[in-house]
PDB file of C-alpha atoms in Angstrom:
ATOM      1  CA  LEU A   1       0.073  -0.225   0.078  1.00 89.00           C
ATOM      2  CA  GLY A   2       1.930   3.112  -0.919  1.00 87.00           C
ATOM      3  CA  ALA A   3       3.750   2.027  -3.896  1.00 91.00           C
ATOM      4  CA  ARG A   4       4.904   5.178  -5.299  1.00 89.00           C
ATOM      5  CA  TYR A   5       7.632   4.543  -7.731  1.00 93.00           C
ATOM      6  CA  GLY A   6       7.937   0.966  -7.789  1.00 94.00           C
ATOM      7  CA  THR A   7      10.929   0.096  -6.532  1.00 94.00           C
ATOM      8  CA  THR A   8      10.096  -1.469  -3.590  1.00 95.00           C
ATOM      9  CA  SER A   9       7.265  -3.185  -6.016  1.00 96.00           C
ATOM     10  CA  CYS A  10       9.519  -4.261  -7.752  1.00 97.00           C
ATOM     11  CA  ALA A  11      11.971  -5.964  -5.377  1.00 97.00           C
ATOM     12  CA  LEU A  12       8.598  -7.654  -3.882  1.00 96.00           C
ATOM     13  CA  ALA A  13       7.884  -8.999  -7.847  1.00 97.00           C
ATOM     14  CA  ARG A  14      11.674 -10.496  -7.962  1.00 97.00           C
ATOM     15  CA  ALA A  15      11.511 -12.099  -4.287  1.00 97.00           C
ATOM     16  CA  THR A  16       8.442 -13.760  -5.796  1.00 96.00           C
ATOM     17  CA  ARG A  17       9.905 -14.873  -8.850  1.00 97.00           C
ATOM     18  CA  ASN A  18       8.273 -12.549 -10.302  1.00 97.00           C
ATOM     19  CA  SER A  19       4.878 -14.957 -10.345  1.00 95.00           C
ATOM     20  CA  GLY A  20       2.344 -11.914 -10.510  1.00 93.00           C
ATOM     21  CA  ARG A  21       0.774 -12.702  -6.510  1.00 93.00           C
ATOM     22  CA  VAL A  22       2.522  -8.953  -5.413  1.00 96.00           C
ATOM     23  CA  VAL A  23      -0.326  -6.513  -6.192  1.00 96.00           C
ATOM     24  CA  VAL A  24       0.207  -2.998  -5.696  1.00 96.00           C
ATOM     25  CA  VAL A  25      -1.721  -0.171  -4.958  1.00 92.00           C
ATOM     26  CA  GLU A  26      -0.925   3.366  -5.143  1.00 89.00           C
ATOM     27  CA  PRO A  27      -3.467   6.844  -4.552  1.00 85.00           C
ATOM     28  CA  ASP A  28      -1.450   9.276  -6.755  1.00 84.00           C
ATOM     29  CA  ARG A  29      -1.858   9.894  -9.908  1.00 83.00           C
ATOM     30  CA  LEU A  30       1.116  11.561 -10.603  1.00 84.00           C
ATOM     31  CA  ALA A  31       3.187   9.236  -9.251  1.00 87.00           C
ATOM     32  CA  LEU A  32       1.142   6.746 -12.122  1.00 91.00           C
ATOM     33  CA  PRO A  33       2.929   6.492 -14.811  1.00 94.00           C
ATOM     34  CA  TYR A  34       6.075   6.702 -12.898  1.00 95.00           C
ATOM     35  CA  LEU A  35       5.548   3.251 -11.282  1.00 96.00           C
ATOM     36  CA  LEU A  36       3.452   1.838 -14.569  1.00 97.00           C
ATOM     37  CA  ALA A  37       6.696   2.717 -16.526  1.00 97.00           C
ATOM     38  CA  ASN A  38       9.264   1.504 -14.096  1.00 97.00           C
ATOM     39  CA  ARG A  39       7.273  -1.788 -14.072  1.00 98.00           C
ATOM     40  CA  GLN A  40       7.336  -2.203 -17.863  1.00 98.00           C
ATOM     41  CA  THR A  41      11.266  -0.727 -18.092  1.00 98.00           C
ATOM     42  CA  HIS A  42      12.432  -3.017 -15.493  1.00 97.00           C
ATOM     43  CA  ARG A  43      10.151  -6.171 -16.259  1.00 97.00           C
ATOM     44  CA  CYS A  44       8.589  -6.478 -12.484  1.00 97.00           C
ATOM     45  CA  ASN A  45       5.256  -8.452 -12.593  1.00 97.00           C
ATOM     46  CA  PHE A  46       2.733  -6.669 -10.077  1.00 97.00           C
ATOM     47  CA  HIS A  47      -1.020  -5.751 -10.314  1.00 96.00           C
ATOM     48  CA  VAL A  48      -1.507  -2.204 -10.221  1.00 96.00           C
ATOM     49  CA  VAL A  49      -4.451  -0.754  -8.067  1.00 92.00           C
ATOM     50  CA  GLN A  50      -4.647   3.120  -8.524  1.00 89.00           C
ATOM     51  CA  GLY A  51      -7.160   4.344  -5.854  1.00 85.00           C
ATOM     52  CA  VAL A  52      -6.969   3.260  -1.641  1.00 84.00           C
ATOM     53  CA  VAL A  53      -7.853   0.253  -0.140  1.00 87.00           C
ATOM     54  CA  GLY A  54     -10.910   0.978   1.934  1.00 82.00           C
ATOM     55  CA  THR A  55     -14.112   1.406   2.693  1.00 76.00           C
ATOM     56  CA  ARG A  56     -14.518   4.820   2.719  1.00 71.00           C
ATOM     57  CA  THR A  57     -14.051   7.420  -0.154  1.00 70.00           C
ATOM     58  CA  LEU A  58     -11.176  10.070   1.089  1.00 70.00           C
ATOM     59  CA  THR A  59      -9.142  12.470  -1.190  1.00 68.00           C
ATOM     60  CA  PHE A  60      -5.679  12.674  -1.621  1.00 69.00           C
ATOM     61  CA  ARG A  61      -3.427  15.680  -1.177  1.00 65.00           C
ATOM     62  CA  SER A  62       0.313  16.312  -3.228  1.00 68.00           C
ATOM     63  CA  VAL A  63       2.782  17.789  -0.997  1.00 61.00           C
ATOM     64  CA  ALA A  64       3.401  19.290  -4.375  1.00 54.00           C
ATOM     65  CA  THR A  65       1.918  22.387  -3.092  1.00 50.00           C
ATOM     66  CA  SER A  66       4.163  22.776  -0.465  1.00 49.00           C
ATOM     67  CA  ALA A  67       7.606  24.507  -0.501  1.00 48.00           C
ATOM     68  CA  THR A  68       9.367  22.000   1.062  1.00 48.00           C
ATOM     69  CA  TRP A  69       7.799  19.142  -1.786  1.00 47.00           C
ATOM     70  CA  ASP A  70      10.603  17.335  -2.665  1.00 51.00           C
ATOM     71  CA  GLY A  71       8.487  15.281  -5.135  1.00 53.00           C
ATOM     72  CA  TYR A  72       7.725  12.327  -2.893  1.00 56.00           C
ATOM     73  CA  SER A  73       5.014  11.714  -1.210  1.00 63.00           C
ATOM     74  CA  GLY A  74       1.486  12.924  -0.019  1.00 68.00           C
ATOM     75  CA  VAL A  75      -1.461  11.794   2.133  1.00 67.00           C
ATOM     76  CA  ALA A  76      -4.914  10.486   1.267  1.00 67.00           C
ATOM     77  CA  LEU A  77      -7.849  12.542   4.281  1.00 66.00           C
ATOM     78  CA  PRO A  78     -10.672  12.149   4.753  1.00 66.00           C
ATOM     79  CA  LEU A  79     -13.079  14.197   2.468  1.00 65.00           C
ATOM     80  CA  ALA A  80     -13.935  18.146   3.062  1.00 66.00           C
ATOM     81  CA  THR A  81     -17.526  18.326   4.292  1.00 69.00           C
ATOM     82  CA  SER A  82     -18.197  22.097   4.200  1.00 73.00           C
ATOM     83  CA  LEU A  83     -18.541  23.475   1.250  1.00 74.00           C
ATOM     84  CA  ARG A  84     -15.791  25.939   2.545  1.00 78.00           C
ATOM     85  CA  GLU A  85     -12.940  23.034   2.843  1.00 76.00           C
ATOM     86  CA  GLN A  86     -14.095  21.335  -0.350  1.00 72.00           C
ATOM     87  CA  TYR A  87     -13.237  25.004  -1.630  1.00 70.00           C
ATOM     88  CA  ARG A  88      -9.399  25.041  -0.456  1.00 75.00           C
ATOM     89  CA  ALA A  89      -9.240  21.081  -0.884  1.00 69.00           C
ATOM     90  CA  ARG A  90     -10.078  22.283  -5.030  1.00 73.00           C
ATOM     91  CA  LYS A  91      -7.778  25.269  -4.834  1.00 74.00           C
ATOM     92  CA  ARG A  92      -4.910  23.091  -3.766  1.00 72.00           C
ATOM     93  CA  GLY A  93      -5.544  20.836  -6.590  1.00 68.00           C
ATOM     94  CA  ASP A  94      -6.642  17.331  -4.001  1.00 69.00           C
ATOM     95  CA  ALA A  95      -8.621  15.164  -5.696  1.00 71.00           C
ATOM     96  CA  ASP A  96     -10.983  12.201  -4.704  1.00 72.00           C
ATOM     97  CA  VAL A  97      -9.368   8.809  -4.909  1.00 73.00           C
ATOM     98  CA  THR A  98     -10.859   5.418  -5.872  1.00 78.00           C
ATOM     99  CA  THR A  99     -11.841   3.195  -2.833  1.00 84.00           C
ATOM    100  CA  VAL A 100     -11.441  -0.485  -3.219  1.00 88.00           C
ATOM    101  CA  ALA A 101     -11.726  -3.243  -0.553  1.00 90.00           C
ATOM    102  CA  PHE A 102      -9.927  -5.715  -0.320  1.00 93.00           C
ATOM    103  CA  ARG A 103     -11.404  -8.486  -0.769  1.00 94.00           C
ATOM    104  CA  GLU A 104     -12.865  -7.066  -4.394  1.00 93.00           C
ATOM    105  CA  ILE A 105      -8.900  -6.476  -5.185  1.00 93.00           C
ATOM    106  CA  GLU A 106      -8.773 -10.694  -4.254  1.00 94.00           C
ATOM    107  CA  GLN A 107     -10.963 -11.256  -6.052  1.00 95.00           C
ATOM    108  CA  ARG A 108     -10.160  -9.399  -9.438  1.00 91.00           C
ATOM    109  CA  ILE A 109      -6.982 -10.729  -9.343  1.00 89.00           C
ATOM    110  CA  GLY A 110      -7.444 -14.661  -7.303  1.00 90.00           C
ATOM    111  CA  VAL A 111      -5.182 -14.054  -4.649  1.00 89.00           C
ATOM    112  CA  ARG A 112      -5.513 -13.694  -1.309  1.00 94.00           C
ATOM    113  CA  PHE A 113      -3.726 -11.816   0.821  1.00 95.00           C
ATOM    114  CA  ASP A 114      -1.211 -12.770   3.453  1.00 96.00           C
ATOM    115  CA  VAL A 115       1.014 -10.146   3.915  1.00 96.00           C
ATOM    116  CA  ALA A 116       1.068  -6.149   3.408  1.00 95.00           C
ATOM    117  CA  LEU A 117       3.510  -3.586   3.142  1.00 94.00           C
ATOM    118  CA  ILE A 118       2.021  -0.279   4.325  1.00 89.00           C
ATOM    119  CA  ASP A 119       3.336   2.775   3.353  1.00 86.00           C
ATOM    120  CA  CYS A 120       0.955   5.386   2.911  1.00 77.00           C
ATOM    121  CA  GLU A 121       1.696   8.102   5.285  1.00 71.00           C
ATOM    122  CA  GLY A 122      -0.599   7.285   7.752  1.00 70.00           C
ATOM    123  CA  CYS A 123      -3.775   4.826   6.339  1.00 78.00           C
ATOM    124  CA  ILE A 124      -3.735   1.919   8.061  1.00 84.00           C
ATOM    125  CA  SER A 125      -6.367   3.482   9.308  1.00 80.00           C
ATOM    126  CA  THR A 126      -8.514   3.419   6.839  1.00 80.00           C
ATOM    127  CA  ALA A 127      -6.722   0.187   4.633  1.00 85.00           C
ATOM    128  CA  LEU A 128      -5.815  -2.446   7.997  1.00 88.00           C
ATOM    129  CA  SER A 129      -9.755  -3.221   8.479  1.00 89.00           C
ATOM    130  CA  PRO A 130     -10.327  -6.242  11.100  1.00 91.00           C
ATOM    131  CA  PRO A 131     -11.027  -8.986   8.272  1.00 93.00           C
ATOM    132  CA  LEU A 132      -7.707  -8.201   6.072  1.00 94.00           C
ATOM    133  CA  ALA A 133      -5.985  -7.915   9.747  1.00 94.00           C
ATOM    134  CA  ARG A 134      -6.928 -11.745  10.755  1.00 94.00           C
ATOM    135  CA  GLN A 135      -5.678 -13.064   7.313  1.00 95.00           C
ATOM    136  CA  LEU A 136      -2.537 -11.504   7.065  1.00 96.00           C
ATOM    137  CA  LYS A 137       1.081 -13.566   8.495  1.00 96.00           C
ATOM    138  CA  MET A 138       2.661 -10.410   8.336  1.00 96.00           C
ATOM    139  CA  ILE A 139       2.842  -6.860   8.518  1.00 94.00           C
ATOM    140  CA  LEU A 140       5.797  -4.388   7.283  1.00 93.00           C
ATOM    141  CA  TRP A 141       4.733  -1.389   8.085  1.00 89.00           C
ATOM    142  CA  GLU A 142       6.490   2.171   7.984  1.00 86.00           C
ATOM    143  CA  GLU A 143       4.732   4.335  10.124  1.00 81.00           C
ATOM    144  CA  ASP A 144       6.150   7.517   9.707  1.00 68.00           C
ATOM    145  CA  GLY A 145       2.416   9.350   8.328  1.00 61.00           C
ATOM    146  CA  SER A 146       0.476   8.785  12.034  1.00 62.00           C
ATOM    147  CA  SER A 147       1.515  10.638  15.201  1.00 77.00           C
ATOM    148  CA  PRO A 148       2.864   8.186  18.054  1.00 82.00           C
ATOM    149  CA  VAL A 149      -0.117   7.828  20.084  1.00 84.00           C
ATOM    150  CA  GLU A 150      -2.281   6.579  16.814  1.00 84.00           C
ATOM    151  CA  ASN A 151       0.995   4.116  16.571  1.00 85.00           C
ATOM    152  CA  ARG A 152       0.811   2.874  19.797  1.00 87.00           C
ATOM    153  CA  ARG A 153      -2.812   2.596  19.805  1.00 90.00           C
ATOM    154  CA  TRP A 154      -2.009   0.479  16.024  1.00 89.00           C
ATOM    155  CA  TYR A 155       0.653  -2.045  18.309  1.00 90.00           C
ATOM    156  CA  ALA A 156      -1.991  -2.572  20.791  1.00 92.00           C
ATOM    157  CA  ARG A 157      -4.600  -3.177  17.873  1.00 93.00           C
ATOM    158  CA  LEU A 158      -2.204  -5.381  16.107  1.00 94.00           C
ATOM    159  CA  VAL A 159      -0.727  -7.066  18.695  1.00 94.00           C
ATOM    160  CA  LYS A 160      -5.092  -8.279  20.047  1.00 94.00           C
ATOM    161  CA  TYR A 161      -4.826  -9.940  16.317  1.00 94.00           C
ATOM    162  CA  GLY A 162      -1.648 -11.891  17.334  1.00 94.00           C
ATOM    163  CA  PHE A 163       1.214 -10.200  15.958  1.00 95.00           C
ATOM    164  CA  GLU A 164       4.062  -9.676  17.626  1.00 93.00           C
ATOM    165  CA  LEU A 165       6.981  -6.802  16.648  1.00 89.00           C
ATOM    166  CA  LEU A 166      10.110  -8.557  15.248  1.00 90.00           C
ATOM    167  CA  TRP A 167      12.099  -5.239  14.563  1.00 86.00           C
ATOM    168  CA  ARG A 168      11.521  -1.540  14.753  1.00 81.00           C
ATOM    169  CA  MET A 169      14.108   1.093  13.446  1.00 76.00           C
TER     170      MET A 169
END
């Protein structure tokens, strides 16, 4: 979750002998052409889903609007509710993203997820539903998008699902 340009996606495809059993999800429409080009250039066999995994519609904000933008990140946020918030979101260039339930992806591609790599700036709260967490055997999570308090809550939830922290850096 959070494929960006596909560097890790290609590594995972190679690690699975280009079996086609890797599915990557990327919400940023600006990153998608680079992801697809890298997949083709490096002959990486993985499926691409543009959007986010979850059950509620979100808005994607590229930090391209920020003066410190490094070209590498963005964040999925809840939809703006008031007209004023909606106007500001559109003015910033925020874009609604397609939300796809993980079961729908599994059915469409014919795989059952057992490992998740979560690197999508705080999306764990929208992407990791209880049914998905119960079927996973391993989660690799880059926790840079959430607050430390929210991360501690997620660690507690993951322990309840039977996971244990093996490594943290």
